[in-house]
Structure formats: structure tokens, C-alpha cells
mmCIF file of C-alpha atoms in Angstrom:
data_model
loop_
_atom_site.group_PDB
_atom_site.id
_atom_site.type_symbol
_atom_site.label_atom_id
_atom_site.label_comp_id
_atom_site.label_asym_id
_atom_site.label_seq_id
_atom_site.Cartn_x
_atom_site.Cartn_y
_atom_site.Cartn_z
ATOM 1 C CA MET A 25 22.663 19.018 19.907
ATOM 2 C CA SER A 26 19.661 16.691 20.276
ATOM 3 C CA GLU A 27 17.243 19.657 20.333
ATOM 4 C CA GLN A 28 18.901 21.053 17.196
ATOM 5 C CA LEU A 29 18.434 17.741 15.392
ATOM 6 C CA LYS A 30 14.827 17.565 16.564
ATOM 7 C CA GLY A 31 14.239 21.046 15.131
ATOM 8 C CA ILE A 32 15.740 20.006 11.808
ATOM 9 C CA SER A 33 13.621 16.865 11.671
ATOM 10 C CA VAL A 34 10.439 18.837 12.387
ATOM 11 C CA PHE A 35 11.413 21.431 9.767
ATOM 12 C CA VAL A 36 12.016 18.809 7.058
ATOM 13 C CA THR A 37 8.758 17.025 7.900
ATOM 14 C CA ALA A 38 6.846 20.319 7.693
ATOM 15 C CA VAL A 39 8.348 21.054 4.256
ATOM 16 C CA GLU A 40 7.475 17.589 2.920
ATOM 17 C CA ALA A 41 3.993 17.578 4.465
ATOM 18 C CA GLY A 42 3.181 21.052 3.173
ATOM 19 C CA SER A 43 1.526 22.129 6.421
ATOM 20 C CA PHE A 44 2.154 22.225 10.151
ATOM 21 C CA SER A 45 -1.014 20.199 10.763
ATOM 22 C CA LEU A 46 0.054 17.278 8.579
ATOM 23 C CA ALA A 47 3.582 17.444 9.994
ATOM 24 C CA ALA A 48 2.148 17.263 13.498
ATOM 25 C CA GLU A 49 0.078 14.217 12.533
ATOM 26 C CA ARG A 50 3.114 12.403 11.125
ATOM 27 C CA LEU A 51 5.295 13.264 14.101
ATOM 28 C CA HIS A 52 2.576 12.548 16.677
ATOM 29 C CA LEU A 53 2.879 16.084 18.031
ATOM 30 C CA SER A 54 0.402 18.908 18.457
ATOM 31 C CA ARG A 55 0.242 21.579 15.770
ATOM 32 C CA SER A 56 1.306 24.160 18.310
ATOM 33 C CA ALA A 57 4.374 22.086 19.200
ATOM 34 C CA VAL A 58 5.401 21.985 15.544
ATOM 35 C CA GLY A 59 4.870 25.748 15.171
ATOM 36 C CA LYS A 60 6.848 26.447 18.336
ATOM 37 C CA THR A 61 9.748 24.261 17.198
ATOM 38 C CA ILE A 62 9.889 26.016 13.821
ATOM 39 C CA SER A 63 9.767 29.432 15.499
ATOM 40 C CA GLN A 64 12.626 28.462 17.828
ATOM 41 C CA LEU A 65 14.644 27.231 14.841
ATOM 42 C CA GLU A 66 14.035 30.503 12.959
ATOM 43 C CA HIS A 67 15.033 32.485 16.043
ATOM 44 C CA ARG A 68 18.243 30.486 16.454
ATOM 45 C CA LEU A 69 19.141 30.888 12.769
ATOM 46 C CA ASN A 70 17.916 34.496 12.691
ATOM 47 C CA VAL A 71 16.100 33.913 9.379
ATOM 48 C CA ARG A 72 12.523 33.305 8.276
ATOM 49 C CA LEU A 73 12.218 29.798 6.836
ATOM 50 C CA PHE A 74 8.560 29.884 5.739
ATOM 51 C CA GLN A 75 6.189 32.372 4.182
ATOM 52 C CA ARG A 76 2.995 31.671 6.135
ATOM 53 C CA THR A 77 -0.556 32.528 5.149
ATOM 54 C CA THR A 78 -3.867 31.142 6.364
ATOM 55 C CA ARG A 79 -4.054 28.894 3.280
ATOM 56 C CA SER A 80 -0.497 28.024 2.325
ATOM 57 C CA LEU A 81 2.997 27.322 3.565
ATOM 58 C CA ALA A 82 5.932 28.113 1.286
ATOM 59 C CA LEU A 83 9.688 28.145 1.796
ATOM 60 C CA THR A 84 11.581 31.406 1.659
ATOM 61 C CA ASP A 85 14.804 31.507 -0.363
ATOM 62 C CA GLU A 86 16.773 31.001 2.852
ATOM 63 C CA GLY A 87 14.397 28.174 3.829
ATOM 64 C CA ALA A 88 14.937 26.391 0.507
ATOM 65 C CA ILE A 89 18.723 26.550 0.911
ATOM 66 C CA PHE A 90 18.507 25.303 4.506
ATOM 67 C CA TYR A 91 16.139 22.484 3.461
ATOM 68 C CA GLU A 92 18.590 21.116 0.870
ATOM 69 C CA HIS A 93 21.432 21.087 3.412
ATOM 70 C CA CYS A 94 19.202 19.508 6.067
ATOM 71 C CA LEU A 95 18.244 16.710 3.669
ATOM 72 C CA ARG A 96 21.887 15.864 3.015
ATOM 73 C CA ALA A 97 22.662 15.939 6.735
ATOM 74 C CA LEU A 98 19.741 13.651 7.594
ATOM 75 C CA GLU A 99 20.731 11.248 4.820
ATOM 76 C CA GLU A 100 24.228 10.999 6.292
ATOM 77 C CA ILE A 101 22.811 10.385 9.759
ATOM 78 C CA GLN A 102 20.474 7.723 8.369
ATOM 79 C CA ALA A 103 23.365 6.066 6.538
ATOM 80 C CA ALA A 104 25.402 5.962 9.751
ATOM 81 C CA GLU A 105 22.483 4.501 11.700
ATOM 82 C CA THR A 106 21.921 1.880 8.989
ATOM 83 C CA LEU A 107 25.553 0.779 9.133
ATOM 84 C CA LEU A 108 25.397 0.467 12.914
ATOM 85 C CA GLU A 109 22.091 -1.384 12.766
ATOM 86 C CA SER A 110 23.484 -3.787 10.167
ATOM 87 C CA GLY A 111 26.343 -4.637 12.478
ATOM 88 C CA LYS A 112 24.067 -5.226 15.471
ATOM 89 C CA LYS A 113 21.184 -6.758 13.484
ATOM 90 C CA SER A 114 18.943 -4.564 15.644
ATOM 91 C CA VAL A 115 15.622 -3.339 14.283
ATOM 92 C CA ARG A 116 14.314 -0.216 15.979
ATOM 93 C CA GLY A 117 12.346 2.943 15.291
ATOM 94 C CA ARG A 118 9.053 3.325 13.433
ATOM 95 C CA LEU A 119 8.005 1.264 10.410
ATOM 96 C CA ARG A 120 5.046 2.912 8.620
ATOM 97 C CA VAL A 121 3.425 0.765 5.931
ATOM 98 C CA SER A 122 0.414 1.382 3.679
ATOM 99 C CA MET A 123 -1.446 -1.453 1.954
ATOM 100 C CA PRO A 124 -4.743 -2.265 0.196
ATOM 101 C CA ALA A 125 -7.454 -2.521 2.857
ATOM 102 C CA LEU A 126 -8.777 -6.082 2.610
ATOM 103 C CA TYR A 127 -5.677 -7.698 1.114
ATOM 104 C CA GLY A 128 -3.541 -5.971 3.700
ATOM 105 C CA ARG A 129 -5.734 -7.045 6.597
ATOM 106 C CA MET A 130 -5.916 -10.677 5.503
ATOM 107 C CA CYS A 131 -2.473 -11.306 3.998
ATOM 108 C CA ILE A 132 0.053 -8.627 4.987
ATOM 109 C CA ALA A 133 -0.889 -7.454 8.487
ATOM 110 C CA PRO A 134 -0.564 -10.878 10.188
ATOM 111 C CA LEU A 135 2.990 -11.256 8.854
ATOM 112 C CA LEU A 136 4.108 -7.735 9.773
ATOM 113 C CA THR A 137 2.538 -8.087 13.218
ATOM 114 C CA GLU A 138 4.590 -11.225 13.747
ATOM 115 C CA PHE A 139 7.654 -9.321 12.519
ATOM 116 C CA ALA A 140 7.024 -6.569 15.082
ATOM 117 C CA ILE A 141 6.664 -9.103 17.897
ATOM 118 C CA GLN A 142 10.059 -10.531 16.945
ATOM 119 C CA HIS A 143 11.588 -7.039 17.234
ATOM 120 C CA PRO A 144 10.438 -5.410 20.505
ATOM 121 C CA ASP A 145 12.180 -2.083 19.748
ATOM 122 C CA LEU A 146 10.155 -1.614 16.549
ATOM 123 C CA LYS A 147 7.050 0.582 16.448
ATOM 124 C CA LEU A 148 4.702 -0.619 13.715
ATOM 125 C CA GLU A 149 2.122 1.598 11.968
ATOM 126 C CA LEU A 150 -0.146 -0.099 9.427
ATOM 127 C CA LEU A 151 -2.413 1.983 7.186
ATOM 128 C CA PHE A 152 -5.213 0.291 5.242
ATOM 129 C CA SER A 153 -6.481 2.077 2.144
ATOM 130 C CA ASP A 154 -7.334 1.209 -1.445
ATOM 131 C CA ARG A 155 -6.145 4.578 -2.699
ATOM 132 C CA VAL A 156 -2.614 4.796 -4.104
ATOM 133 C CA SER A 157 -0.498 6.191 -1.274
ATOM 134 C CA ASP A 158 2.373 8.591 -1.867
ATOM 135 C CA LEU A 159 5.478 7.495 0.032
ATOM 136 C CA LEU A 160 6.896 10.971 0.440
ATOM 137 C CA GLU A 161 3.721 12.959 1.053
ATOM 138 C CA ASP A 162 2.294 10.364 3.458
ATOM 139 C CA GLY A 163 5.563 9.839 5.336
ATOM 140 C CA LEU A 164 5.706 6.105 4.574
ATOM 141 C CA ASP A 165 8.589 3.664 4.797
ATOM 142 C CA LEU A 166 6.926 1.075 2.608
ATOM 143 C CA VAL A 167 3.807 0.531 0.513
ATOM 144 C CA ILE A 168 2.304 -2.739 -0.698
ATOM 145 C CA ARG A 169 0.756 -2.648 -4.150
ATOM 146 C CA ASN A 170 -1.087 -5.176 -6.289
ATOM 147 C CA GLY A 171 -1.020 -5.221 -10.061
ATOM 148 C CA LYS A 172 1.037 -3.307 -12.585
ATOM 149 C CA LEU A 173 3.309 -0.626 -11.174
ATOM 150 C CA PRO A 174 3.671 2.792 -12.811
ATOM 151 C CA ASP A 175 7.140 3.798 -13.993
ATOM 152 C CA SER A 176 8.990 5.921 -11.449
ATOM 153 C CA SER A 177 12.681 6.709 -11.249
ATOM 154 C CA GLY A 178 12.437 7.682 -7.577
ATOM 155 C CA LEU A 179 11.007 4.384 -6.344
ATOM 156 C CA VAL A 180 12.334 0.867 -5.829
ATOM 157 C CA ALA A 181 10.084 -2.201 -6.007
ATOM 158 C CA ARG A 182 10.551 -5.845 -5.065
ATOM 159 C CA LYS A 183 8.145 -8.613 -5.990
ATOM 160 C CA LEU A 184 6.651 -10.318 -2.948
ATOM 161 C CA GLY A 185 4.486 -12.891 -4.675
ATOM 162 C CA GLU A 186 1.430 -13.266 -6.858
ATOM 163 C CA HIS A 187 -2.170 -14.342 -6.542
ATOM 164 C CA ARG A 188 -4.924 -15.524 -8.858
ATOM 165 C CA MET A 189 -8.235 -13.867 -9.582
ATOM 166 C CA MET A 190 -10.859 -16.396 -10.642
ATOM 167 C CA ILE A 191 -14.388 -16.156 -12.015
ATOM 168 C CA CYS A 192 -16.779 -17.957 -9.705
ATOM 169 C CA ALA A 193 -20.381 -18.390 -8.643
ATOM 170 C CA SER A 194 -22.422 -20.461 -6.209
ATOM 171 C CA PRO A 195 -23.882 -23.837 -7.252
ATOM 172 C CA HIS A 196 -27.339 -22.418 -6.464
ATOM 173 C CA TYR A 197 -26.903 -19.558 -8.941
ATOM 174 C CA LEU A 198 -25.652 -21.926 -11.651
ATOM 175 C CA ARG A 199 -28.621 -24.272 -11.154
ATOM 176 C CA GLN A 200 -31.005 -21.336 -11.488
ATOM 177 C CA HIS A 201 -29.361 -19.524 -14.403
ATOM 178 C CA GLY A 202 -27.092 -22.023 -16.132
ATOM 179 C CA GLU A 203 -23.326 -21.889 -16.459
ATOM 180 C CA PRO A 204 -21.670 -19.500 -18.948
ATOM 181 C CA GLN A 205 -19.433 -21.280 -21.426
ATOM 182 C CA THR A 206 -17.558 -18.268 -22.768
ATOM 183 C CA ILE A 207 -16.600 -14.775 -21.620
ATOM 184 C CA ASP A 208 -19.231 -13.355 -23.975
ATOM 185 C CA ASP A 209 -21.910 -15.349 -22.134
ATOM 186 C CA LEU A 210 -21.310 -13.212 -19.026
ATOM 187 C CA SER A 211 -23.323 -10.402 -20.610
ATOM 188 C CA HIS A 212 -26.451 -12.562 -20.097
ATOM 189 C CA HIS A 213 -25.806 -13.081 -16.378
ATOM 190 C CA GLU A 214 -25.865 -11.080 -13.162
ATOM 191 C CA VAL A 215 -22.281 -9.979 -12.597
ATOM 192 C CA PHE A 216 -20.844 -8.219 -9.563
ATOM 193 C CA ASN A 217 -17.930 -5.871 -10.037
ATOM 194 C CA TYR A 218 -15.566 -4.020 -7.729
ATOM 195 C CA ILE A 219 -15.509 -0.227 -7.879
ATOM 196 C CA ASN A 220 -12.764 2.036 -6.540
ATOM 197 C CA SER A 221 -13.114 5.819 -6.366
ATOM 198 C CA GLY A 222 -16.041 5.624 -8.763
ATOM 199 C CA VAL A 223 -14.128 3.595 -11.374
ATOM 200 C CA PRO A 224 -15.286 0.001 -12.125
ATOM 201 C CA HIS A 225 -12.569 -2.639 -12.076
ATOM 202 C CA ARG A 226 -11.276 -3.826 -15.454
ATOM 203 C CA TRP A 227 -11.177 -7.614 -15.716
ATOM 204 C CA ILE A 228 -7.960 -8.970 -17.177
ATOM 205 C CA ILE A 229 -8.483 -12.371 -18.785
ATOM 206 C CA ASN A 230 -5.749 -14.611 -20.156
ATOM 207 C CA GLY A 231 -6.032 -15.738 -23.765
ATOM 208 C CA GLU A 232 -4.001 -17.903 -26.105
ATOM 209 C CA GLY A 233 -0.251 -17.639 -25.640
ATOM 210 C CA ASP A 234 0.666 -14.411 -23.851
ATOM 211 C CA LYS A 235 -2.397 -12.527 -25.061
ATOM 212 C CA LYS A 236 -4.628 -10.887 -22.478
ATOM 213 C CA SER A 237 -7.967 -9.184 -22.903
ATOM 214 C CA GLU A 238 -9.178 -6.345 -20.698
ATOM 215 C CA PHE A 239 -12.794 -5.305 -20.331
ATOM 216 C CA VAL A 240 -15.285 -3.915 -17.869
ATOM 217 C CA PRO A 241 -18.075 -6.487 -17.555
ATOM 218 C CA LYS A 242 -21.665 -5.421 -18.010
ATOM 219 C CA SER A 243 -22.855 -5.084 -14.440
ATOM 220 C CA ARG A 244 -25.657 -3.330 -12.598
ATOM 221 C CA MET A 245 -24.269 -4.291 -9.159
ATOM 222 C CA LEU A 246 -21.100 -2.459 -8.126
ATOM 223 C CA MET A 247 -19.492 -2.554 -4.680
ATOM 224 C CA ASP A 248 -16.309 -1.105 -3.238
ATOM 225 C CA ASP A 249 -15.811 -4.047 -0.867
ATOM 226 C CA LEU A 250 -14.597 -7.456 -2.067
ATOM 227 C CA GLU A 251 -15.969 -9.240 1.001
ATOM 228 C CA ALA A 252 -19.444 -7.917 0.232
ATOM 229 C CA ILE A 253 -19.101 -9.139 -3.366
ATOM 230 C CA ALA A 254 -17.991 -12.564 -2.134
ATOM 231 C CA ASP A 255 -20.918 -12.739 0.316
ATOM 232 C CA ALA A 256 -23.407 -11.844 -2.425
ATOM 233 C CA SER A 257 -21.933 -14.480 -4.734
ATOM 234 C CA ILE A 258 -22.038 -17.141 -2.011
ATOM 235 C CA ALA A 259 -25.691 -16.232 -1.425
ATOM 236 C CA GLY A 260 -26.400 -17.074 -5.064
ATOM 237 C CA PHE A 261 -27.041 -13.591 -6.440
ATOM 238 C CA GLY A 262 -24.468 -13.530 -9.242
ATOM 239 C CA ILE A 263 -21.028 -14.121 -10.725
ATOM 240 C CA ALA A 264 -17.843 -12.396 -9.564
ATOM 241 C CA LEU A 265 -14.115 -12.171 -10.159
ATOM 242 C CA LEU A 266 -12.516 -12.826 -6.763
ATOM 243 C CA PRO A 267 -8.997 -13.389 -5.387
ATOM 244 C CA CYS A 268 -7.961 -16.885 -4.312
ATOM 245 C CA TRP A 269 -6.856 -15.727 -0.845
ATOM 246 C CA LEU A 270 -10.359 -14.460 -0.087
ATOM 247 C CA ILE A 271 -12.417 -17.487 -1.150
ATOM 248 C CA GLU A 272 -10.089 -20.405 -0.440
ATOM 249 C CA GLU A 273 -12.405 -21.993 2.164
ATOM 250 C CA GLU A 274 -15.542 -21.403 0.075
ATOM 251 C CA LEU A 275 -13.964 -23.211 -2.871
ATOM 252 C CA LYS A 276 -13.003 -26.134 -0.629
ATOM 253 C CA ASN A 277 -16.438 -26.505 0.952
ATOM 254 C CA GLY A 278 -18.304 -26.018 -2.325
ATOM 255 C CA LYS A 279 -20.068 -22.751 -1.494
ATOM 256 C CA LEU A 280 -18.392 -21.296 -4.588
ATOM 257 C CA VAL A 281 -17.167 -22.995 -7.740
ATOM 258 C CA ARG A 282 -14.840 -21.799 -10.439
ATOM 259 C CA ILE A 283 -16.538 -21.270 -13.793
ATOM 260 C CA LEU A 284 -15.018 -21.126 -17.250
ATOM 261 C CA SER A 285 -11.445 -22.370 -17.650
ATOM 262 C CA LYS A 286 -8.673 -22.061 -15.088
ATOM 263 C CA ASP A 287 -6.542 -20.835 -17.982
ATOM 264 C CA LEU A 288 -8.616 -17.635 -17.941
ATOM 265 C CA ASP A 289 -7.562 -16.767 -14.398
ATOM 266 C CA SER A 290 -5.669 -13.511 -14.171
ATOM 267 C CA VAL A 291 -2.501 -13.387 -12.072
ATOM 268 C CA TYR A 292 -1.656 -10.239 -10.133
ATOM 269 C CA GLU A 293 1.808 -9.545 -8.784
ATOM 270 C CA THR A 294 2.283 -8.027 -5.338
ATOM 271 C CA HIS A 295 5.199 -5.636 -4.768
ATOM 272 C CA ALA A 296 6.776 -3.832 -1.870
ATOM 273 C CA VAL A 297 7.701 -0.287 -2.902
ATOM 274 C CA TRP A 298 9.950 2.220 -1.151
ATOM 275 C CA LEU A 299 11.769 5.445 -1.900
ATOM 276 C CA GLN A 300 15.115 5.085 -3.616
ATOM 277 C CA THR A 301 17.934 5.633 -1.124
ATOM 278 C CA LEU A 302 21.641 4.931 -0.917
ATOM 279 C CA HIS A 303 21.255 3.077 2.372
ATOM 280 C CA LEU A 304 18.058 1.086 2.875
ATOM 281 C CA PRO A 305 17.157 1.047 6.594
ATOM 282 C CA LEU A 306 17.548 -2.371 8.183
ATOM 283 C CA LYS A 307 13.930 -2.378 9.407
ATOM 284 C CA VAL A 308 12.671 -2.022 5.815
ATOM 285 C CA ARG A 309 15.077 -4.580 4.346
ATOM 286 C CA LEU A 310 14.296 -7.247 6.958
ATOM 287 C CA ALA A 311 10.538 -6.632 6.723
ATOM 288 C CA VAL A 312 10.628 -7.026 2.936
ATOM 289 C CA ASP A 313 12.821 -10.146 3.210
ATOM 290 C CA MET A 314 10.298 -11.697 5.580
ATOM 291 C CA LEU A 315 7.358 -10.889 3.288
ATOM 292 C CA VAL A 316 9.190 -12.389 0.305
ATOM 293 C CA SER A 317 9.783 -15.638 2.202
ATOM 294 C CA ARG A 318 6.358 -15.942 3.859
ATOM 295 C CA LEU A 319 3.724 -14.234 1.720
ATOM 296 C CA PRO A 320 3.546 -16.729 -1.196
ATOM 297 C CA THR A 321 2.781 -19.661 1.129
ATOM 298 C CA SER A 322 0.279 -17.648 3.165
ATOM 299 C CA MET A 323 -1.870 -17.076 0.051
ATOM 300 C CA ASN A 324 -2.028 -20.719 -1.051
#
């Protein structure tokens, strides 16, 4: 029975990944092992599950029917495991989490590493990327996202905390170039801006009441690394919008100073996001609970 379940799991992963190669990567198997398992499953069922070409992998009609039944079976197995785990309070298996690169490394990874140490039967996989990960396609249990979330009926999100983005510069730069008094004054200064996938970051600035203004600052210096922007600002080369968790020490020791009003700071929410399911695995629920309780204090 265990080999049959393994074959089903490999089959479902191959369908969701769209290729044997990606399925092999997610399952930590060789591509040939995935292909062999699928072939054995087809032989046992006496049907062809996939239409294979050199460029694509598509389900046959029989494969599509089998896939739907396999999904329901795996959901029932997962529900049973979750109930047993809840009773034992035991966290086991693999927890695969994607998060923004720098924010994840500085704020999320230390907490999840501690969580893994507390649960020796847990295998932790942390992926650091500023691209928006797809939970299903990337085989993820959880993703961490900053900022506004897109609407999605298939996802569940829980707020973990929030952090401030502040406009700052070094005292040396301000002595050399003067201090801007308004947002409009920034157009007369050297401004660094973050760029992601070729798109400059839009600054969100608080206004009177609940009003916010969004704009892309005039900038001739774009970088896709916030640490590099912070280093350039500390060196006195320009003004930047930076997160509080990155420059906390520099603000304390005076290497950077906030400019303009604190009321202009933009606040970004951080969320944990996972696929909607009837029974949330214990490993995901406890990891999210820990982040909710610890993350806000770790960013202050």
C-alpha cells in the first residue's frame, strides 16, 4: 500500500508541476525516478495517464479523472494526519516557505529556524526571492508577503505585523545639499530607488487624514538590493526610502537621520499566505502562530 500511495503522490506532484523535471525537484528525486514511478503506476492501472511530448506534458482523459480522485484521497489522508497531529501536538514533515529575500533573511528566517529547532521532526525549506511565488506551482506550504495582497478566493492570509518605511539620508549629505522640506523638494536631490524586475518602486506617502499619495520619485540611481541602497545613503550619496528593520542601528548611531515628517512614513503590512484547505496542517498553523507572536517585537 505504501508504494501505491507513493505513486499517487508522485503523479499528483507531476500534474501540478507540469513536468517530470519540476516534480523531481520538488520531491528531491531524480527525473528518471519520477518517470519510472509514473510508468509503474500506468502499468498497474493499465491506462496511459499522460500525453508526453518533448515540450509538453498533458493529462489524458483517464489521467484527468484519476487526478481528481487522487486529490480527494490525499485531502482525506491529510485531514486524518492533521487530526492525529493536533492530538499529539507533534510537528513533523516538510515545511516549505517562500519570502522576500532581504526581509526574509533578516526578520523571518531567524524565527522559523528557531521554530525548526524546537521541533526536531520538522524539515524546514526556506526560499528567498523577491518575485511573487505561486503556492501551488512552487509546491509551497506558506509564503510571506509585504504590502497589499491581491484578491484571491483560493488563498487564506493572516496578518503577521507591520513595519514602517521612512525617508532618510546621512548628515553628511544634508550638510552638502540641504534638507528637503516637502515631498516636491525631492526632485532637486539625488534619490535612490528600489527596482524589482525592471519596475521602479512606487513610494506611498501618508497625507492628511487617510489620504495617501503614490509616486515614483525622480531618480537616476536604481538598485534591486535594499542593503546596497542603505549603504549608498550612509555613505552620503543620496536620499532613500528604507524599512525600519534594516536601518535601526544606523538611526540610533546617527549615520542616518529621518527627513521630512514622521507622519509621512508609509506602513506596510506583512502577511502569511497559504492555500485554502479544510484542515490546516499543524506545522503551518503553529509556525504562523509563532510568527504572529514574535515578528512584531523583532522588527522594533
